[in-house]
Amino acid sequence: MQKFNYFMPTKIIFGHDVVKDAGTELALGTKALIVTGQSSAKRSGALDDVLAVLSTDYVIFDEVENNPTVETVVKGAKFARANGCDYVIAIGGGSPLDAAKVMAVAAVNEGDPLEFYQTGWSTPALPMVAIPTTAGTGSEVTQYAVLTLFTEETKKGLGGPDLFPKVAYLDPKYTASLSKQVTIDTAVDALSHLVEGYLAERATAASDLVALEGIALWGTAISALREGEFDLEARKSLLLASTLGGITIAQTGTTLVHALGYPLTYFHNMPHGRANGILMAAYLRYSQEHAPERVAKILKLLGLASLTEFSALMDTFFVDYLGELEISDETVQAYIKKAQLTNNIKNSLGNPSGQELTEIFQASIME
Ligand code: NAP
Ligand code: FE
């Protein structure tokens, strides 16, 4: 019998106007550090909703870039300390949410965030409220924060039980202002979490339940994604699927798709979800050898007749971007070597060899 545990301490509040309805409950302390990207918190309407009900003092740090860096985190943490903040409200996509998580740690622990990767930290992170404005990363319900590390020329996840936000407020209306392409890119990140979680070595009976429900829900949004037209129902399904993806990977971790996707983002500036999407068909083909019934179930729940149909769907979303990629064999080898250092590879079924990873990568970047 498989032994497993299940830990997901974030309180989830889902629905229309949940932030406004929270009223004074939104506050988790006496002074908030509000962390956002450059404009999405305002554009989505989430910041206005927060400020309309926030009962405590606050300061706003609105400088988080896409694929946030250690440098930005340090800046935000200093700002939090200087202003005496005792809790964090993060609003935005995965970038502000992840940056805010590490700021919540660095605000109360000495040392460079880079050291946290090696030695961890002793004082628990400040409590955090997460309000996603994209439907993709599921960061609002995970214990991970992914940062760009220039020192290692890659992106790397930091993990810790206190990185789970205390409360996640999920309102699909905040995702209505997303462009068609960001909607697709982020939706495919959510799908990759659900699929990788279902195919992970660390998958459990409990994570499977969540992953399968999320995959089916994601499937209901395929026609909206194809047409690039999203009504509130589609937005709702994608946000819930994204959160279920986060709950899944909080239990299982991600696999080779995330490990091979990071160099596409770091070196080729490809949005995170798009990088995963480009790799996913070849990943499923590889996984078919190890868990054919699981791959068949994924396709069935998505309402797709075959892997070829899955591949065609990803092509509809991303084929235009493949032409921009020029990667030499030597460079591919360097990416594979770096990916092999991650735990994500061991978490992939069949513990893929360098040769197998190379084949997956090469097949994925061909037009
Ligand atoms: P993002 O980098 O947070 O945002 C992408 C773009 O979308 C930004 O330009 C952002 O604008 C804009 N945007 C966000 N919400 C919007 C809205 N409602 N309306 C209009 N524009 C909006 O994208 P993301 O895909 O959500 O996050 C990606 C990051 O999350 C990556 O660093 C990835 O590695 C990480 N990630 C984390 C986990 C985890 O478990 N923690 C899992 C997977 C991925 P602004 O710049 O104005 O904000
Ligand atoms: Fe991801």
Tab-separated table of C-alpha atoms and ligand atoms in Angstrom:
chain	number	residue	atom	x	y	z
A	1	MET	CA	0.000	0.000	0.000
A	2	GLN	CA	1.280	3.486	-0.855
A	3	LYS	CA	2.079	5.699	2.107
A	4	PHE	CA	1.394	9.403	1.593
A	5	ASN	CA	0.630	12.614	3.377
A	6	TYR	CA	-1.415	15.566	2.224
A	7	PHE	CA	-0.656	19.093	3.391
A	8	MET	CA	-2.249	22.227	1.955
A	9	PRO	CA	-2.848	24.768	4.721
A	10	THR	CA	-4.014	27.699	2.575
A	11	LYS	CA	-7.589	28.843	3.120
A	12	ILE	CA	-9.209	29.246	-0.308
A	13	ILE	CA	-12.012	31.736	-0.823
A	14	PHE	CA	-13.399	31.508	-4.355
A	15	GLY	CA	-16.073	33.547	-6.101
A	16	HIS	CA	-17.296	36.918	-7.285
A	17	ASP	CA	-16.295	39.886	-5.097
A	18	VAL	CA	-14.642	37.722	-2.432
A	19	VAL	CA	-12.063	40.418	-1.633
A	20	LYS	CA	-14.729	43.059	-1.082
A	21	ASP	CA	-16.765	40.627	0.985
A	22	ALA	CA	-13.751	39.887	3.200
A	23	GLY	CA	-13.874	43.378	4.644
A	24	THR	CA	-11.676	43.707	7.716
A	25	GLU	CA	-10.842	39.956	7.578
A	26	LEU	CA	-8.505	40.720	4.709
A	27	ALA	CA	-5.938	42.132	7.148
A	28	LEU	CA	-3.555	39.666	8.803
A	29	GLY	CA	-1.625	42.200	10.866
A	30	THR	CA	-1.237	45.901	11.490
A	31	LYS	CA	0.694	47.071	8.429
A	32	ALA	CA	0.673	45.452	5.000
A	33	LEU	CA	3.358	45.236	2.374
A	34	ILE	CA	1.299	45.140	-0.824
A	35	VAL	CA	3.363	43.515	-3.589
A	36	THR	CA	2.412	43.892	-7.246
A	37	GLY	CA	3.787	43.948	-10.773
A	38	GLN	CA	3.948	47.147	-12.750
A	39	SER	CA	0.347	47.522	-13.821
A	40	SER	CA	-1.717	44.340	-13.591
A	41	ALA	CA	-2.906	44.878	-10.014
A	42	LYS	CA	-4.522	48.119	-11.102
A	43	ARG	CA	-5.683	46.928	-14.520
A	44	SER	CA	-7.368	43.852	-13.064
A	45	GLY	CA	-9.269	45.890	-10.491
A	46	ALA	CA	-7.832	43.809	-7.639
A	47	LEU	CA	-5.825	46.614	-6.039
A	48	ASP	CA	-8.878	48.898	-5.920
A	49	ASP	CA	-10.904	46.158	-4.251
A	50	VAL	CA	-8.148	45.604	-1.668
A	51	LEU	CA	-7.769	49.287	-0.888
A	52	ALA	CA	-11.551	49.691	-0.627
A	53	VAL	CA	-11.759	47.291	2.320
A	54	LEU	CA	-8.284	47.335	3.868
A	55	SER	CA	-8.548	48.412	7.474
A	56	THR	CA	-4.821	48.686	8.272
A	57	ASP	CA	-1.875	50.805	7.212
A	58	TYR	CA	-0.034	49.673	4.114
A	59	VAL	CA	2.780	50.470	1.709
A	60	ILE	CA	2.913	49.380	-1.927
A	61	PHE	CA	5.913	47.788	-3.654
A	62	ASP	CA	4.993	47.708	-7.357
A	63	GLU	CA	8.301	46.848	-8.983
A	64	VAL	CA	8.098	43.098	-9.510
A	65	GLU	CA	9.124	42.157	-13.054
A	66	ASN	CA	8.188	39.005	-14.970
A	67	ASN	CA	10.387	36.101	-13.799
A	68	PRO	CA	11.412	37.986	-10.642
A	69	THR	CA	15.016	38.256	-9.523
A	70	VAL	CA	16.762	37.957	-6.176
A	71	GLU	CA	17.650	41.648	-6.462
A	72	THR	CA	13.988	42.674	-6.582
A	73	VAL	CA	13.195	40.471	-3.627
A	74	VAL	CA	15.981	42.084	-1.582
A	75	LYS	CA	14.675	45.530	-2.465
A	76	GLY	CA	11.127	44.637	-1.457
A	77	ALA	CA	12.236	43.038	1.809
A	78	LYS	CA	14.247	46.141	2.754
A	79	PHE	CA	11.209	48.263	1.985
A	80	ALA	CA	9.074	46.028	4.238
A	81	ARG	CA	11.559	46.301	7.109
A	82	ALA	CA	11.969	50.052	6.747
A	83	ASN	CA	8.200	50.453	6.946
A	84	GLY	CA	7.571	48.011	9.791
A	85	CYS	CA	5.278	45.733	7.778
A	86	ASP	CA	4.052	42.644	9.615
A	87	TYR	CA	2.105	40.944	6.818
A	88	VAL	CA	2.029	40.768	3.025
A	89	ILE	CA	-0.716	41.082	0.422
A	90	ALA	CA	0.458	39.845	-2.989
A	91	ILE	CA	-1.589	40.737	-6.063
A	92	GLY	CA	-0.765	39.581	-9.582
A	93	GLY	CA	0.483	36.685	-11.593
A	94	GLY	CA	2.999	34.139	-10.376
A	95	SER	CA	5.791	36.692	-10.568
A	96	PRO	CA	4.511	39.085	-7.865
A	97	LEU	CA	3.143	36.172	-5.806
A	98	ASP	CA	6.477	34.325	-5.803
A	99	ALA	CA	8.544	37.474	-5.202
A	100	ALA	CA	6.255	38.392	-2.298
A	101	LYS	CA	6.741	34.979	-0.703
A	102	VAL	CA	10.509	35.402	-0.565
A	103	MET	CA	10.157	39.020	0.576
A	104	ALA	CA	8.017	37.665	3.435
A	105	VAL	CA	10.962	35.456	4.402
A	106	ALA	CA	13.732	37.998	3.831
A	107	ALA	CA	11.889	40.696	5.782
A	108	VAL	CA	12.363	38.667	8.974
A	109	ASN	CA	15.576	36.727	8.277
A	110	GLU	CA	19.105	38.038	7.787
A	111	GLY	CA	21.136	36.960	4.787
A	112	ASP	CA	20.960	36.967	1.022
A	113	PRO	CA	17.956	35.082	-0.420
A	114	LEU	CA	20.472	33.025	-2.397
A	115	GLU	CA	21.581	31.522	0.911
A	116	PHE	CA	18.010	30.444	1.662
A	117	TYR	CA	18.406	27.893	-1.137
A	118	GLN	CA	21.334	26.310	0.704
A	119	THR	CA	20.582	26.735	4.375
A	120	GLY	CA	16.875	27.523	4.670
A	121	TRP	CA	15.776	30.143	7.206
A	122	SER	CA	14.870	30.096	10.876
A	123	THR	CA	12.146	32.709	11.440
A	124	PRO	CA	8.849	31.811	9.722
A	125	ALA	CA	7.827	34.067	6.844
A	126	LEU	CA	5.403	36.923	7.465
A	127	PRO	CA	1.808	35.796	6.895
A	128	MET	CA	0.631	36.376	3.349
A	129	VAL	CA	-2.617	36.913	1.462
A	130	ALA	CA	-2.478	35.904	-2.223
A	131	ILE	CA	-4.751	37.363	-4.888
A	132	PRO	CA	-3.970	35.907	-8.317
A	133	THR	CA	-4.739	37.903	-11.458
A	134	THR	CA	-3.566	35.195	-13.873
A	135	ALA	CA	-4.920	31.645	-14.060
A	136	GLY	CA	-1.785	29.576	-14.377
A	137	THR	CA	0.832	29.138	-11.699
A	138	GLY	CA	-1.332	28.152	-8.746
A	139	SER	CA	1.273	29.920	-6.607
A	140	GLU	CA	-1.547	31.042	-4.288
A	141	VAL	CA	-1.753	27.449	-3.006
A	142	THR	CA	1.838	26.238	-3.234
A	143	GLN	CA	4.847	26.313	-0.931
A	144	TYR	CA	7.127	27.267	-3.836
A	145	ALA	CA	8.590	30.505	-5.108
A	146	VAL	CA	10.505	30.507	-8.377
A	147	LEU	CA	13.220	33.110	-8.809
A	148	THR	CA	15.637	33.949	-11.607
A	149	LEU	CA	19.202	33.308	-10.430
A	150	PHE	CA	21.783	35.119	-12.558
A	151	THR	CA	24.535	33.361	-10.601
A	152	GLU	CA	23.333	29.981	-11.879
A	153	GLU	CA	21.933	31.223	-15.198
A	154	THR	CA	18.586	29.595	-14.554
A	155	LYS	CA	15.299	29.766	-12.675
A	156	LYS	CA	15.012	27.857	-9.456
A	157	GLY	CA	12.254	27.088	-6.994
A	158	LEU	CA	12.612	27.746	-3.282
A	159	GLY	CA	10.328	25.720	-1.026
A	160	GLY	CA	9.163	25.808	2.573
A	161	PRO	CA	5.944	25.088	4.456
A	162	ASP	CA	5.645	28.727	5.536
A	163	LEU	CA	5.590	29.814	1.875
A	164	PHE	CA	1.995	28.607	1.544
A	165	PRO	CA	-0.089	31.796	1.680
A	166	LYS	CA	-2.428	31.910	4.692
A	167	VAL	CA	-5.400	32.887	2.531
A	168	ALA	CA	-6.000	32.888	-1.228
A	169	TYR	CA	-8.790	35.065	-2.639
A	170	LEU	CA	-9.789	33.824	-6.068
A	171	ASP	CA	-12.038	36.013	-8.167
A	172	PRO	CA	-12.230	35.138	-11.868
A	173	LYS	CA	-13.149	38.735	-12.739
A	174	TYR	CA	-9.527	39.756	-12.102
A	175	THR	CA	-8.401	37.587	-15.014
A	176	ALA	CA	-10.794	39.248	-17.497
A	177	SER	CA	-8.221	41.916	-18.398
A	178	LEU	CA	-5.623	39.354	-19.516
A	179	SER	CA	-4.672	39.440	-23.185
A	180	LYS	CA	-5.500	36.408	-25.299
A	181	GLN	CA	-1.861	35.294	-25.440
A	182	VAL	CA	-1.171	35.653	-21.697
A	183	THR	CA	-4.428	33.790	-21.041
A	184	ILE	CA	-3.243	30.921	-23.244
A	185	ASP	CA	0.337	30.886	-21.931
A	186	THR	CA	-0.784	30.828	-18.310
A	187	ALA	CA	-3.584	28.308	-18.937
A	188	VAL	CA	-1.022	25.928	-20.401
A	189	ASP	CA	1.138	26.337	-17.289
A	190	ALA	CA	-1.884	25.212	-15.259
A	191	LEU	CA	-2.376	22.226	-17.562
A	192	SER	CA	1.277	21.306	-17.225
A	193	HIS	CA	0.978	21.285	-13.421
A	194	LEU	CA	-2.064	19.012	-13.595
A	195	VAL	CA	-0.505	16.661	-16.145
A	196	GLU	CA	2.976	16.569	-14.603
A	197	GLY	CA	1.466	16.067	-11.156
A	198	TYR	CA	-0.608	13.149	-12.440
A	199	LEU	CA	2.465	11.624	-14.105
A	200	ALA	CA	4.944	12.357	-11.298
A	201	GLU	CA	6.777	9.664	-9.359
A	202	ARG	CA	5.487	11.431	-6.253
A	203	ALA	CA	1.813	11.325	-7.328
A	204	THR	CA	-0.490	10.035	-4.589
A	205	ALA	CA	-4.100	8.878	-4.401
A	206	ALA	CA	-5.050	12.301	-3.046
A	207	SER	CA	-3.130	14.338	-5.633
A	208	ASP	CA	-4.585	12.188	-8.427
A	209	LEU	CA	-8.124	13.133	-7.412
A	210	VAL	CA	-7.281	16.810	-7.610
A	211	ALA	CA	-5.295	16.497	-10.848
A	212	LEU	CA	-7.993	14.542	-12.675
A	213	GLU	CA	-10.721	16.979	-11.678
A	214	GLY	CA	-8.515	19.851	-12.818
A	215	ILE	CA	-7.730	18.240	-16.179
A	216	ALA	CA	-11.432	17.666	-16.866
A	217	LEU	CA	-12.213	21.270	-15.942
A	218	TRP	CA	-9.397	22.553	-18.157
A	219	GLY	CA	-10.865	20.470	-20.980
A	220	THR	CA	-14.119	22.419	-20.771
A	221	ALA	CA	-12.193	25.596	-21.651
A	222	ILE	CA	-10.477	24.215	-24.764
A	223	SER	CA	-12.932	25.720	-27.231
A	224	ALA	CA	-12.566	29.148	-25.585
A	225	LEU	CA	-8.781	28.793	-25.752
A	226	ARG	CA	-8.934	27.812	-29.429
A	227	GLU	CA	-11.169	30.737	-30.310
A	228	GLY	CA	-9.409	33.193	-28.033
A	229	GLU	CA	-12.751	34.382	-26.636
A	230	PHE	CA	-13.284	34.030	-22.907
A	231	ASP	CA	-16.573	34.510	-21.104
A	232	LEU	CA	-16.765	34.529	-17.315
A	233	GLU	CA	-17.556	30.794	-17.255
A	234	ALA	CA	-14.330	29.993	-19.126
A	235	ARG	CA	-12.385	32.370	-16.883
A	236	LYS	CA	-13.866	30.637	-13.841
A	237	SER	CA	-12.948	27.172	-15.115
A	238	LEU	CA	-9.393	28.219	-15.932
A	239	LEU	CA	-8.848	29.872	-12.551
A	240	LEU	CA	-10.194	26.881	-10.670
A	241	ALA	CA	-8.166	24.490	-12.853
A	242	SER	CA	-5.081	26.582	-12.125
A	243	THR	CA	-5.671	26.419	-8.382
A	244	LEU	CA	-6.257	22.661	-8.583
A	245	GLY	CA	-2.942	22.481	-10.485
A	246	GLY	CA	-1.246	24.323	-7.640
A	247	ILE	CA	-2.784	21.996	-5.045
A	248	THR	CA	-1.548	19.066	-7.126
A	249	ILE	CA	2.078	20.184	-7.442
A	250	ALA	CA	2.156	21.213	-3.797
A	251	GLN	CA	1.892	17.453	-3.191
A	252	THR	CA	3.797	16.022	-6.161
A	253	GLY	CA	6.277	18.621	-7.412
A	254	THR	CA	6.778	19.103	-11.161
A	255	THR	CA	8.729	16.967	-13.621
A	256	LEU	CA	11.016	17.215	-16.622
A	257	VAL	CA	8.748	19.678	-18.451
A	258	HIS	CA	9.473	22.390	-15.891
A	259	ALA	CA	13.179	21.477	-15.766
A	260	LEU	CA	13.557	21.721	-19.566
A	261	GLY	CA	11.309	24.777	-19.788
A	262	TYR	CA	13.446	26.964	-17.522
A	263	PRO	CA	16.297	27.426	-20.071
A	264	LEU	CA	13.729	28.433	-22.698
A	265	THR	CA	12.604	31.172	-20.347
A	266	TYR	CA	16.022	32.165	-19.032
A	267	PHE	CA	17.917	32.200	-22.331
A	268	HIS	CA	15.125	32.729	-24.861
A	269	ASN	CA	12.739	34.951	-22.926
A	270	MET	CA	9.858	32.587	-23.476
A	271	PRO	CA	6.924	32.983	-21.043
A	272	HIS	CA	6.886	30.123	-18.534
A	273	GLY	CA	3.623	28.461	-19.622
A	274	ARG	CA	4.536	28.670	-23.314
A	275	ALA	CA	7.866	26.968	-22.635
A	276	ASN	CA	6.033	24.133	-20.896
A	277	GLY	CA	3.454	23.894	-23.668
A	278	ILE	CA	6.077	23.479	-26.346
A	279	LEU	CA	7.547	20.522	-24.452
A	280	MET	CA	4.359	18.788	-23.405
A	281	ALA	CA	3.456	16.672	-26.443
A	282	ALA	CA	6.909	15.049	-26.567
A	283	TYR	CA	6.716	14.562	-22.792
A	284	LEU	CA	3.387	12.750	-23.113
A	285	ARG	CA	4.793	10.595	-25.915
A	286	TYR	CA	7.739	9.660	-23.664
A	287	SER	CA	5.416	9.044	-20.683
A	288	GLN	CA	3.246	6.727	-22.756
A	289	GLU	CA	5.967	4.086	-22.512
A	290	HIS	CA	5.833	4.202	-18.708
A	291	ALA	CA	2.156	4.849	-17.932
A	292	PRO	CA	0.045	4.331	-21.060
A	293	GLU	CA	-3.208	4.157	-19.114
A	294	ARG	CA	-2.502	7.467	-17.370
A	295	VAL	CA	-1.729	9.239	-20.636
A	296	ALA	CA	-4.897	7.772	-22.179
A	297	LYS	CA	-6.921	9.065	-19.223
A	298	ILE	CA	-5.515	12.584	-19.604
A	299	LEU	CA	-6.456	12.642	-23.302
A	300	LYS	CA	-9.925	11.261	-22.594
A	301	LEU	CA	-10.632	13.860	-19.890
A	302	LEU	CA	-9.478	16.625	-22.217
A	303	GLY	CA	-11.844	15.288	-24.879
A	304	LEU	CA	-8.989	14.666	-27.321
A	305	ALA	CA	-8.930	11.510	-29.430
A	306	SER	CA	-5.162	11.009	-29.590
A	307	LEU	CA	-1.750	12.360	-28.776
A	308	THR	CA	-1.654	13.723	-32.305
A	309	GLU	CA	-4.714	15.843	-31.477
A	310	PHE	CA	-3.009	17.035	-28.303
A	311	SER	CA	0.075	17.961	-30.271
A	312	ALA	CA	-2.055	19.826	-32.827
A	313	LEU	CA	-3.738	21.779	-30.010
A	314	MET	CA	-0.379	22.928	-28.626
A	315	ASP	CA	0.677	23.830	-32.186
A	316	THR	CA	-2.426	25.996	-32.568
A	317	PHE	CA	-1.282	27.932	-29.520
A	318	PHE	CA	2.455	28.070	-30.046
A	319	VAL	CA	3.731	27.091	-33.492
A	320	ASP	CA	4.253	30.733	-34.501
A	321	TYR	CA	6.853	31.125	-31.765
A	322	LEU	CA	8.944	28.087	-32.656
A	323	GLY	CA	10.424	29.730	-35.745
A	324	GLU	CA	12.142	32.233	-33.463
A	325	LEU	CA	14.141	29.507	-31.718
A	326	GLU	CA	17.655	28.742	-32.971
A	327	ILE	CA	19.477	26.452	-30.549
A	328	SER	CA	22.662	24.590	-31.480
A	329	ASP	CA	23.187	20.952	-30.462
A	330	GLU	CA	25.982	22.035	-28.145
A	331	THR	CA	23.700	24.499	-26.385
A	332	VAL	CA	20.977	21.876	-26.066
A	333	GLN	CA	23.508	19.626	-24.324
A	334	ALA	CA	24.366	22.394	-21.865
A	335	TYR	CA	20.641	22.852	-21.087
A	336	ILE	CA	20.174	19.120	-20.575
A	337	LYS	CA	23.175	18.925	-18.209
A	338	LYS	CA	21.755	21.716	-16.100
A	339	ALA	CA	18.273	20.167	-16.083
A	340	GLN	CA	19.749	16.863	-14.928
A	341	LEU	CA	20.865	18.524	-11.715
A	342	THR	CA	17.247	19.185	-10.696
A	343	ASN	CA	14.968	16.942	-8.655
A	344	ASN	CA	12.314	17.322	-11.365
A	345	ILE	CA	14.070	14.748	-13.538
A	346	LYS	CA	14.064	12.078	-10.841
A	347	ASN	CA	10.402	12.883	-10.288
A	348	SER	CA	9.649	11.984	-13.936
A	349	LEU	CA	8.475	8.435	-14.672
A	350	GLY	CA	11.284	6.188	-15.887
A	351	ASN	CA	14.051	8.524	-14.603
A	352	PRO	CA	14.867	9.744	-18.153
A	353	SER	CA	18.453	9.559	-19.385
A	354	GLY	CA	20.361	12.439	-20.954
A	355	GLN	CA	19.684	10.879	-24.352
A	356	GLU	CA	15.942	10.687	-23.708
A	357	LEU	CA	15.824	14.273	-22.451
A	358	THR	CA	17.716	15.403	-25.531
A	359	GLU	CA	15.217	13.635	-27.765
A	360	ILE	CA	12.271	15.233	-25.962
A	361	PHE	CA	13.850	18.677	-26.201
A	362	GLN	CA	14.880	18.373	-29.850
A	363	ALA	CA	11.487	17.011	-30.903
A	364	SER	CA	9.817	19.919	-29.104
A	365	ILE	CA	11.733	22.767	-30.671
A	366	MET	CA	11.331	21.514	-34.250
A	367	GLU	CA	8.673	23.407	-36.171
B	1	NAP	P1	3.496	36.899	-14.618
B	1	NAP	O1	4.955	36.933	-14.968
B	1	NAP	O2	3.140	37.093	-13.206
B	1	NAP	O3	2.703	37.958	-15.506
B	1	NAP	C1	2.807	37.945	-16.919
B	1	NAP	C2	2.250	39.239	-17.491
B	1	NAP	O4	0.849	39.290	-17.319
B	1	NAP	C3	2.813	40.490	-16.841
B	1	NAP	O5	3.127	41.405	-17.852
B	1	NAP	C4	1.670	40.994	-15.980
B	1	NAP	O6	1.675	42.392	-15.825
B	1	NAP	C5	0.484	40.559	-16.794
B	1	NAP	N1	-0.746	40.390	-16.032
B	1	NAP	C6	-0.947	39.681	-14.893
B	1	NAP	N2	-2.245	39.719	-14.536
B	1	NAP	C7	-2.887	40.488	-15.439
B	1	NAP	C8	-4.249	40.896	-15.611
B	1	NAP	N3	-5.226	40.458	-14.804
B	1	NAP	N4	-4.543	41.708	-16.661
B	1	NAP	C9	-3.581	42.118	-17.519
B	1	NAP	N5	-2.283	41.752	-17.419
B	1	NAP	C10	-1.938	40.950	-16.395
B	1	NAP	O7	2.904	35.529	-15.218
B	1	NAP	P2	2.519	34.135	-14.565
B	1	NAP	O8	2.554	33.174	-15.677
B	1	NAP	O9	1.312	34.232	-13.738
B	1	NAP	O10	3.742	33.814	-13.572
B	1	NAP	C11	4.944	33.293	-14.053
B	1	NAP	C12	5.917	33.106	-12.914
B	1	NAP	O11	5.389	32.171	-11.960
B	1	NAP	C13	7.228	32.536	-13.409
B	1	NAP	O12	8.310	33.141	-12.748
B	1	NAP	C14	7.110	31.060	-13.055
B	1	NAP	O13	8.362	30.428	-12.933
B	1	NAP	C15	6.368	31.136	-11.746
B	1	NAP	N6	5.677	29.894	-11.337
B	1	NAP	C16	5.523	29.664	-10.004
B	1	NAP	C17	4.923	28.511	-9.537
B	1	NAP	C18	4.767	28.284	-8.061
B	1	NAP	O14	4.318	27.222	-7.639
B	1	NAP	N7	5.104	29.234	-7.228
B	1	NAP	C19	4.415	27.562	-10.448
B	1	NAP	C20	4.582	27.820	-11.817
B	1	NAP	C21	5.184	28.995	-12.246
B	1	NAP	P3	2.434	43.148	-14.579
B	1	NAP	O15	3.878	43.134	-14.876
B	1	NAP	O16	1.852	44.498	-14.595
B	1	NAP	O17	2.126	42.369	-13.321
B	2	FE	FE	4.745	26.261	-13.706
